[in-house]
Amino acid sequence: MKKILLSFAVLIAFASCKEETQEKLDAAKDALTEEVKENVDSVTAKTAKVLDSTTKKIKSKVDTALVKGAIKVEEKAKQIKEAAKK
């Protein structure tokens, strides 16, 4: 009878520990999920910032190239006009 009571007491102890362990696991899972979400948000924000910066730099370089190209086209057009007058 003592063995049965002892076994029953041990099972109850394990059952109560299981619930506490599950609660701890759930809390840890929630904390980890929140941390991952924060990291993803942080990386997303940093990526957006870098992308905006890169887009501005590329646009600036393209605009500069277009202006330089337009100047060269105008110079060549003047040269062609002068050559045609001769």
PDB file of N, CA and C in Angstrom:
ATOM      1  N   MET A   1       0.814  -1.180   0.000  1.00  0.00           N
ATOM      2  CA  MET A   1       0.000   0.000   0.000  1.00  0.00           C
ATOM      3  C   MET A   1       0.867   1.258   0.000  1.00  0.00           C
ATOM      4  N   LYS A   2       1.989   1.189   0.758  1.00  0.00           N
ATOM      5  CA  LYS A   2       2.894   2.315   0.813  1.00  0.00           C
ATOM      6  C   LYS A   2       3.491   2.593  -0.567  1.00  0.00           C
ATOM      7  N   LYS A   3       3.800   1.529  -1.302  1.00  0.00           N
ATOM      8  CA  LYS A   3       4.368   1.694  -2.643  1.00  0.00           C
ATOM      9  C   LYS A   3       3.370   2.384  -3.567  1.00  0.00           C
ATOM     10  N   ILE A   4       2.126   2.008  -3.445  1.00  0.00           N
ATOM     11  CA  ILE A   4       1.099   2.613  -4.296  1.00  0.00           C
ATOM     12  C   ILE A   4       0.957   4.099  -3.953  1.00  0.00           C
ATOM     13  N   LEU A   5       0.923   4.424  -2.660  1.00  0.00           N
ATOM     14  CA  LEU A   5       0.806   5.821  -2.244  1.00  0.00           C
ATOM     15  C   LEU A   5       2.039   6.620  -2.651  1.00  0.00           C
ATOM     16  N   LEU A   6       3.205   5.996  -2.491  1.00  0.00           N
ATOM     17  CA  LEU A   6       4.442   6.664  -2.880  1.00  0.00           C
ATOM     18  C   LEU A   6       4.463   6.906  -4.388  1.00  0.00           C
ATOM     19  N   SER A   7       4.077   5.928  -5.159  1.00  0.00           N
ATOM     20  CA  SER A   7       4.015   6.071  -6.616  1.00  0.00           C
ATOM     21  C   SER A   7       3.022   7.157  -7.012  1.00  0.00           C
ATOM     22  N   PHE A   8       1.890   7.166  -6.337  1.00  0.00           N
ATOM     23  CA  PHE A   8       0.870   8.164  -6.612  1.00  0.00           C
ATOM     24  C   PHE A   8       1.390   9.578  -6.293  1.00  0.00           C
ATOM     25  N   ALA A   9       2.111   9.721  -5.180  1.00  0.00           N
ATOM     26  CA  ALA A   9       2.686  11.012  -4.783  1.00  0.00           C
ATOM     27  C   ALA A   9       3.722  11.477  -5.794  1.00  0.00           C
ATOM     28  N   VAL A  10       4.534  10.540  -6.264  1.00  0.00           N
ATOM     29  CA  VAL A  10       5.553  10.875  -7.269  1.00  0.00           C
ATOM     30  C   VAL A  10       4.888  11.313  -8.576  1.00  0.00           C
ATOM     31  N   LEU A  11       3.838  10.634  -8.994  1.00  0.00           N
ATOM     32  CA  LEU A  11       3.119  11.008 -10.217  1.00  0.00           C
ATOM     33  C   LEU A  11       2.494  12.397 -10.099  1.00  0.00           C
ATOM     34  N   ILE A  12       1.943  12.695  -8.938  1.00  0.00           N
ATOM     35  CA  ILE A  12       1.356  14.019  -8.718  1.00  0.00           C
ATOM     36  C   ILE A  12       2.446  15.097  -8.784  1.00  0.00           C
ATOM     37  N   ALA A  13       3.604  14.797  -8.197  1.00  0.00           N
ATOM     38  CA  ALA A  13       4.717  15.752  -8.216  1.00  0.00           C
ATOM     39  C   ALA A  13       5.173  16.003  -9.652  1.00  0.00           C
ATOM     40  N   PHE A  14       5.287  14.933 -10.430  1.00  0.00           N
ATOM     41  CA  PHE A  14       5.687  15.081 -11.832  1.00  0.00           C
ATOM     42  C   PHE A  14       4.644  15.848 -12.626  1.00  0.00           C
ATOM     43  N   ALA A  15       3.383  15.587 -12.346  1.00  0.00           N
ATOM     44  CA  ALA A  15       2.312  16.278 -13.060  1.00  0.00           C
ATOM     45  C   ALA A  15       2.340  17.764 -12.764  1.00  0.00           C
ATOM     46  N   SER A  16       2.563  18.133 -11.519  1.00  0.00           N
ATOM     47  CA  SER A  16       2.611  19.558 -11.177  1.00  0.00           C
ATOM     48  C   SER A  16       3.855  20.205 -11.772  1.00  0.00           C
ATOM     49  N   CYS A  17       4.955  19.505 -11.797  1.00  0.00           N
ATOM     50  CA  CYS A  17       6.176  20.029 -12.415  1.00  0.00           C
ATOM     51  C   CYS A  17       5.981  20.198 -13.910  1.00  0.00           C
ATOM     52  N   LYS A  18       5.264  19.291 -14.524  1.00  0.00           N
ATOM     53  CA  LYS A  18       5.021  19.360 -15.959  1.00  0.00           C
ATOM     54  C   LYS A  18       4.270  20.637 -16.308  1.00  0.00           C
ATOM     55  N   GLU A  19       3.260  21.006 -15.495  1.00  0.00           N
ATOM     56  CA  GLU A  19       2.500  22.216 -15.759  1.00  0.00           C
ATOM     57  C   GLU A  19       3.385  23.448 -15.630  1.00  0.00           C
ATOM     58  N   GLU A  20       4.226  23.502 -14.584  1.00  0.00           N
ATOM     59  CA  GLU A  20       5.131  24.634 -14.395  1.00  0.00           C
ATOM     60  C   GLU A  20       6.146  24.705 -15.533  1.00  0.00           C
ATOM     61  N   THR A  21       6.648  23.565 -15.933  1.00  0.00           N
ATOM     62  CA  THR A  21       7.602  23.514 -17.032  1.00  0.00           C
ATOM     63  C   THR A  21       6.946  24.001 -18.325  1.00  0.00           C
ATOM     64  N   GLN A  22       5.733  23.588 -18.574  1.00  0.00           N
ATOM     65  CA  GLN A  22       5.018  24.012 -19.774  1.00  0.00           C
ATOM     66  C   GLN A  22       4.801  25.523 -19.760  1.00  0.00           C
ATOM     67  N   GLU A  23       4.461  26.059 -18.582  1.00  0.00           N
ATOM     68  CA  GLU A  23       4.279  27.503 -18.466  1.00  0.00           C
ATOM     69  C   GLU A  23       5.584  28.245 -18.751  1.00  0.00           C
ATOM     70  N   LYS A  24       6.681  27.702 -18.222  1.00  0.00           N
ATOM     71  CA  LYS A  24       7.985  28.316 -18.458  1.00  0.00           C
ATOM     72  C   LYS A  24       8.346  28.238 -19.943  1.00  0.00           C
ATOM     73  N   LEU A  25       8.063  27.100 -20.557  1.00  0.00           N
ATOM     74  CA  LEU A  25       8.341  26.957 -21.982  1.00  0.00           C
ATOM     75  C   LEU A  25       7.503  27.934 -22.808  1.00  0.00           C
ATOM     76  N   ASP A  26       6.241  28.089 -22.442  1.00  0.00           N
ATOM     77  CA  ASP A  26       5.381  29.037 -23.156  1.00  0.00           C
ATOM     78  C   ASP A  26       5.889  30.465 -23.013  1.00  0.00           C
ATOM     79  N   ALA A  27       6.312  30.816 -21.799  1.00  0.00           N
ATOM     80  CA  ALA A  27       6.841  32.159 -21.561  1.00  0.00           C
ATOM     81  C   ALA A  27       8.122  32.388 -22.357  1.00  0.00           C
ATOM     82  N   ALA A  28       8.984  31.381 -22.379  1.00  0.00           N
ATOM     83  CA  ALA A  28      10.230  31.492 -23.137  1.00  0.00           C
ATOM     84  C   ALA A  28       9.938  31.601 -24.627  1.00  0.00           C
ATOM     85  N   LYS A  29       8.970  30.828 -25.093  1.00  0.00           N
ATOM     86  CA  LYS A  29       8.596  30.880 -26.515  1.00  0.00           C
ATOM     87  C   LYS A  29       8.056  32.250 -26.878  1.00  0.00           C
ATOM     88  N   ASP A  30       7.218  32.810 -26.017  1.00  0.00           N
ATOM     89  CA  ASP A  30       6.670  34.141 -26.259  1.00  0.00           C
ATOM     90  C   ASP A  30       7.765  35.200 -26.283  1.00  0.00           C
ATOM     91  N   ALA A  31       8.695  35.104 -25.339  1.00  0.00           N
ATOM     92  CA  ALA A  31       9.802  36.061 -25.277  1.00  0.00           C
ATOM     93  C   ALA A  31      10.675  35.956 -26.517  1.00  0.00           C
ATOM     94  N   LEU A  32      10.953  34.743 -26.944  1.00  0.00           N
ATOM     95  CA  LEU A  32      11.772  34.533 -28.129  1.00  0.00           C
ATOM     96  C   LEU A  32      11.063  35.046 -29.375  1.00  0.00           C
ATOM     97  N   THR A  33       9.768  34.799 -29.462  1.00  0.00           N
ATOM     98  CA  THR A  33       8.990  35.292 -30.603  1.00  0.00           C
ATOM     99  C   THR A  33       9.033  36.808 -30.663  1.00  0.00           C
ATOM    100  N   GLU A  34       8.877  37.451 -29.530  1.00  0.00           N
ATOM    101  CA  GLU A  34       8.912  38.918 -29.479  1.00  0.00           C
ATOM    102  C   GLU A  34      10.285  39.443 -29.880  1.00  0.00           C
ATOM    103  N   GLU A  35      11.330  38.777 -29.400  1.00  0.00           N
ATOM    104  CA  GLU A  35      12.689  39.213 -29.736  1.00  0.00           C
ATOM    105  C   GLU A  35      12.956  39.058 -31.232  1.00  0.00           C
ATOM    106  N   VAL A  36      12.511  37.967 -31.798  1.00  0.00           N
ATOM    107  CA  VAL A  36      12.697  37.745 -33.241  1.00  0.00           C
ATOM    108  C   VAL A  36      11.942  38.808 -34.036  1.00  0.00           C
ATOM    109  N   LYS A  37      10.709  39.122 -33.614  1.00  0.00           N
ATOM    110  CA  LYS A  37       9.934  40.155 -34.304  1.00  0.00           C
ATOM    111  C   LYS A  37      10.645  41.503 -34.240  1.00  0.00           C
ATOM    112  N   GLU A  38      11.189  41.831 -33.073  1.00  0.00           N
ATOM    113  CA  GLU A  38      11.918  43.094 -32.926  1.00  0.00           C
ATOM    114  C   GLU A  38      13.143  43.120 -33.830  1.00  0.00           C
ATOM    115  N   ASN A  39      13.864  42.007 -33.898  1.00  0.00           N
ATOM    116  CA  ASN A  39      15.043  41.938 -34.764  1.00  0.00           C
ATOM    117  C   ASN A  39      14.655  42.066 -36.232  1.00  0.00           C
ATOM    118  N   VAL A  40      13.576  41.425 -36.613  1.00  0.00           N
ATOM    119  CA  VAL A  40      13.116  41.517 -38.008  1.00  0.00           C
ATOM    120  C   VAL A  40      12.722  42.952 -38.325  1.00  0.00           C
ATOM    121  N   ASP A  41      12.019  43.592 -37.410  1.00  0.00           N
ATOM    122  CA  ASP A  41      11.631  44.998 -37.617  1.00  0.00           C
ATOM    123  C   ASP A  41      12.862  45.889 -37.732  1.00  0.00           C
ATOM    124  N   SER A  42      13.852  45.645 -36.883  1.00  0.00           N
ATOM    125  CA  SER A  42      15.085  46.429 -36.907  1.00  0.00           C
ATOM    126  C   SER A  42      15.824  46.242 -38.229  1.00  0.00           C
ATOM    127  N   VAL A  43      15.944  45.000 -38.662  1.00  0.00           N
ATOM    128  CA  VAL A  43      16.629  44.716 -39.928  1.00  0.00           C
ATOM    129  C   VAL A  43      15.858  45.328 -41.101  1.00  0.00           C
ATOM    130  N   THR A  44      14.534  45.258 -41.047  1.00  0.00           N
ATOM    131  CA  THR A  44      13.710  45.842 -42.103  1.00  0.00           C
ATOM    132  C   THR A  44      13.927  47.350 -42.181  1.00  0.00           C
ATOM    133  N   ALA A  45      13.959  48.000 -41.039  1.00  0.00           N
ATOM    134  CA  ALA A  45      14.167  49.450 -41.014  1.00  0.00           C
ATOM    135  C   ALA A  45      15.554  49.812 -41.544  1.00  0.00           C
ATOM    136  N   LYS A  46      16.568  49.063 -41.116  1.00  0.00           N
ATOM    137  CA  LYS A  46      17.929  49.336 -41.585  1.00  0.00           C
ATOM    138  C   LYS A  46      18.047  49.092 -43.083  1.00  0.00           C
ATOM    139  N   THR A  47      17.413  48.034 -43.560  1.00  0.00           N
ATOM    140  CA  THR A  47      17.450  47.725 -44.992  1.00  0.00           C
ATOM    141  C   THR A  47      16.762  48.820 -45.799  1.00  0.00           C
ATOM    142  N   ALA A  48      15.637  49.293 -45.307  1.00  0.00           N
ATOM    143  CA  ALA A  48      14.921  50.369 -45.999  1.00  0.00           C
ATOM    144  C   ALA A  48      15.771  51.633 -46.054  1.00  0.00           C
ATOM    145  N   LYS A  49      16.458  51.935 -44.954  1.00  0.00           N
ATOM    146  CA  LYS A  49      17.311  53.122 -44.909  1.00  0.00           C
ATOM    147  C   LYS A  49      18.459  53.004 -45.921  1.00  0.00           C
ATOM    148  N   VAL A  50      19.102  51.853 -45.949  1.00  0.00           N
ATOM    149  CA  VAL A  50      20.204  51.633 -46.889  1.00  0.00           C
ATOM    150  C   VAL A  50      19.695  51.680 -48.330  1.00  0.00           C
ATOM    151  N   LEU A  51      18.547  51.088 -48.565  1.00  0.00           N
ATOM    152  CA  LEU A  51      17.974  51.088 -49.906  1.00  0.00           C
ATOM    153  C   LEU A  51      17.645  52.509 -50.353  1.00  0.00           C
ATOM    154  N   ASP A  52      17.062  53.312 -49.474  1.00  0.00           N
ATOM    155  CA  ASP A  52      16.767  54.704 -49.815  1.00  0.00           C
ATOM    156  C   ASP A  52      18.041  55.471 -50.125  1.00  0.00           C
ATOM    157  N   SER A  53      19.049  55.279 -49.295  1.00  0.00           N
ATOM    158  CA  SER A  53      20.326  55.959 -49.506  1.00  0.00           C
ATOM    159  C   SER A  53      20.949  55.553 -50.837  1.00  0.00           C
ATOM    160  N   THR A  54      20.933  54.257 -51.115  1.00  0.00           N
ATOM    161  CA  THR A  54      21.500  53.759 -52.366  1.00  0.00           C
ATOM    162  C   THR A  54      20.715  54.280 -53.566  1.00  0.00           C
ATOM    163  N   THR A  55      19.401  54.313 -53.459  1.00  0.00           N
ATOM    164  CA  THR A  55      18.565  54.820 -54.542  1.00  0.00           C
ATOM    165  C   THR A  55      18.883  56.282 -54.816  1.00  0.00           C
ATOM    166  N   LYS A  56      19.049  57.079 -53.759  1.00  0.00           N
ATOM    167  CA  LYS A  56      19.390  58.493 -53.941  1.00  0.00           C
ATOM    168  C   LYS A  56      20.751  58.660 -54.610  1.00  0.00           C
ATOM    169  N   LYS A  57      21.726  57.843 -54.183  1.00  0.00           N
ATOM    170  CA  LYS A  57      23.057  57.925 -54.789  1.00  0.00           C
ATOM    171  C   LYS A  57      23.007  57.562 -56.269  1.00  0.00           C
ATOM    172  N   ILE A  58      22.290  56.501 -56.583  1.00  0.00           N
ATOM    173  CA  ILE A  58      22.189  56.069 -57.989  1.00  0.00           C
ATOM    174  C   ILE A  58      21.477  57.134 -58.811  1.00  0.00           C
ATOM    175  N   LYS A  59      20.393  57.685 -58.275  1.00  0.00           N
ATOM    176  CA  LYS A  59      19.657  58.721 -58.989  1.00  0.00           C
ATOM    177  C   LYS A  59      20.553  59.926 -59.233  1.00  0.00           C
ATOM    178  N   SER A  60      21.336  60.300 -58.235  1.00  0.00           N
ATOM    179  CA  SER A  60      22.250  61.424 -58.372  1.00  0.00           C
ATOM    180  C   SER A  60      23.280  61.161 -59.471  1.00  0.00           C
ATOM    181  N   LYS A  61      23.832  59.946 -59.480  1.00  0.00           N
ATOM    182  CA  LYS A  61      24.826  59.598 -60.506  1.00  0.00           C
ATOM    183  C   LYS A  61      24.202  59.559 -61.899  1.00  0.00           C
ATOM    184  N   VAL A  62      22.984  59.049 -61.995  1.00  0.00           N
ATOM    185  CA  VAL A  62      22.296  59.009 -63.284  1.00  0.00           C
ATOM    186  C   VAL A  62      22.019  60.428 -63.761  1.00  0.00           C
ATOM    187  N   ASP A  63      21.542  61.284 -62.852  1.00  0.00           N
ATOM    188  CA  ASP A  63      21.285  62.680 -63.221  1.00  0.00           C
ATOM    189  C   ASP A  63      22.566  63.363 -63.688  1.00  0.00           C
ATOM    190  N   THR A  64      23.672  63.130 -62.985  1.00  0.00           N
ATOM    191  CA  THR A  64      24.954  63.710 -63.371  1.00  0.00           C
ATOM    192  C   THR A  64      25.371  63.200 -64.748  1.00  0.00           C
ATOM    193  N   ALA A  65      25.213  61.917 -64.985  1.00  0.00           N
ATOM    194  CA  ALA A  65      25.575  61.340 -66.281  1.00  0.00           C
ATOM    195  C   ALA A  65      24.701  61.924 -67.387  1.00  0.00           C
ATOM    196  N   LEU A  66      23.426  62.113 -67.114  1.00  0.00           N
ATOM    197  CA  LEU A  66      22.530  62.691 -68.120  1.00  0.00           C
ATOM    198  C   LEU A  66      22.928  64.125 -68.454  1.00  0.00           C
ATOM    199  N   VAL A  67      23.277  64.901 -67.436  1.00  0.00           N
ATOM    200  CA  VAL A  67      23.700  66.285 -67.671  1.00  0.00           C
ATOM    201  C   VAL A  67      24.987  66.301 -68.490  1.00  0.00           C
ATOM    202  N   LYS A  68      25.953  65.464 -68.110  1.00  0.00           N
ATOM    203  CA  LYS A  68      27.213  65.402 -68.861  1.00  0.00           C
ATOM    204  C   LYS A  68      26.959  64.958 -70.293  1.00  0.00           C
ATOM    205  N   GLY A  69      26.078  63.990 -70.465  1.00  0.00           N
ATOM    206  CA  GLY A  69      25.740  63.522 -71.812  1.00  0.00           C
ATOM    207  C   GLY A  69      25.072  64.607 -72.624  1.00  0.00           C
ATOM    208  N   ALA A  70      24.183  65.362 -72.017  1.00  0.00           N
ATOM    209  CA  ALA A  70      23.504  66.454 -72.722  1.00  0.00           C
ATOM    210  C   ALA A  70      24.496  67.528 -73.139  1.00  0.00           C
ATOM    211  N   ILE A  71      25.447  67.828 -72.258  1.00  0.00           N
ATOM    212  CA  ILE A  71      26.474  68.824 -72.588  1.00  0.00           C
ATOM    213  C   ILE A  71      27.301  68.355 -73.776  1.00  0.00           C
ATOM    214  N   LYS A  72      27.697  67.099 -73.788  1.00  0.00           N
ATOM    215  CA  LYS A  72      28.490  66.570 -74.891  1.00  0.00           C
ATOM    216  C   LYS A  72      27.691  66.574 -76.193  1.00  0.00           C
ATOM    217  N   VAL A  73      26.397  66.253 -76.119  1.00  0.00           N
ATOM    218  CA  VAL A  73      25.557  66.274 -77.315  1.00  0.00           C
ATOM    219  C   VAL A  73      25.476  67.700 -77.863  1.00  0.00           C
ATOM    220  N   GLU A  74      25.320  68.672 -76.980  1.00  0.00           N
ATOM    221  CA  GLU A  74      25.268  70.070 -77.413  1.00  0.00           C
ATOM    222  C   GLU A  74      26.582  70.494 -78.054  1.00  0.00           C
ATOM    223  N   GLU A  75      27.703  70.080 -77.461  1.00  0.00           N
ATOM    224  CA  GLU A  75      29.013  70.419 -78.030  1.00  0.00           C
ATOM    225  C   GLU A  75      29.171  69.821 -79.422  1.00  0.00           C
ATOM    226  N   LYS A  76      28.782  68.560 -79.575  1.00  0.00           N
ATOM    227  CA  LYS A  76      28.888  67.907 -80.887  1.00  0.00           C
ATOM    228  C   LYS A  76      27.959  68.577 -81.898  1.00  0.00           C
ATOM    229  N   ALA A  77      26.772  68.967 -81.423  1.00  0.00           N
ATOM    230  CA  ALA A  77      25.841  69.638 -82.326  1.00  0.00           C
ATOM    231  C   ALA A  77      26.437  70.969 -82.808  1.00  0.00           C
ATOM    232  N   LYS A  78      27.093  71.714 -81.924  1.00  0.00           N
ATOM    233  CA  LYS A  78      27.750  72.968 -82.315  1.00  0.00           C
ATOM    234  C   LYS A  78      28.862  72.703 -83.320  1.00  0.00           C
ATOM    235  N   GLN A  79      29.643  71.639 -83.078  1.00  0.00           N
ATOM    236  CA  GLN A  79      30.736  71.293 -83.990  1.00  0.00           C
ATOM    237  C   GLN A  79      30.180  70.948 -85.369  1.00  0.00           C
ATOM    238  N   ILE A  80      29.068  70.216 -85.405  1.00  0.00           N
ATOM    239  CA  ILE A  80      28.449  69.816 -86.686  1.00  0.00           C
ATOM    240  C   ILE A  80      27.934  71.046 -87.400  1.00  0.00           C
ATOM    241  N   LYS A  81      27.314  71.965 -86.673  1.00  0.00           N
ATOM    242  CA  LYS A  81      26.809  73.208 -87.284  1.00  0.00           C
ATOM    243  C   LYS A  81      27.955  74.040 -87.851  1.00  0.00           C
ATOM    244  N   GLU A  82      29.039  74.144 -87.101  1.00  0.00           N
ATOM    245  CA  GLU A  82      30.200  74.909 -87.576  1.00  0.00           C
ATOM    246  C   GLU A  82      30.809  74.246 -88.800  1.00  0.00           C
ATOM    247  N   ALA A  83      30.877  72.914 -88.794  1.00  0.00           N
ATOM    248  CA  ALA A  83      31.440  72.199 -89.937  1.00  0.00           C
ATOM    249  C   ALA A  83      30.547  72.371 -91.148  1.00  0.00           C
ATOM    250  N   ALA A  84      29.219  72.440 -90.937  1.00  0.00           N
ATOM    251  CA  ALA A  84      28.280  72.581 -92.054  1.00  0.00           C
ATOM    252  C   ALA A  84      28.371  73.977 -92.648  1.00  0.00           C
ATOM    253  N   LYS A  85      28.691  74.967 -91.850  1.00  0.00           N
ATOM    254  CA  LYS A  85      28.801  76.341 -92.347  1.00  0.00           C
ATOM    255  C   LYS A  85      30.028  76.520 -93.234  1.00  0.00           C
ATOM    256  N   LYS A  86      31.052  75.752 -93.035  1.00  0.00           N
ATOM    257  CA  LYS A  86      32.304  75.875 -93.787  1.00  0.00           C
ATOM    258  C   LYS A  86      32.156  75.308 -95.128  1.00  0.00           C
TER     259      LYS A  86
END
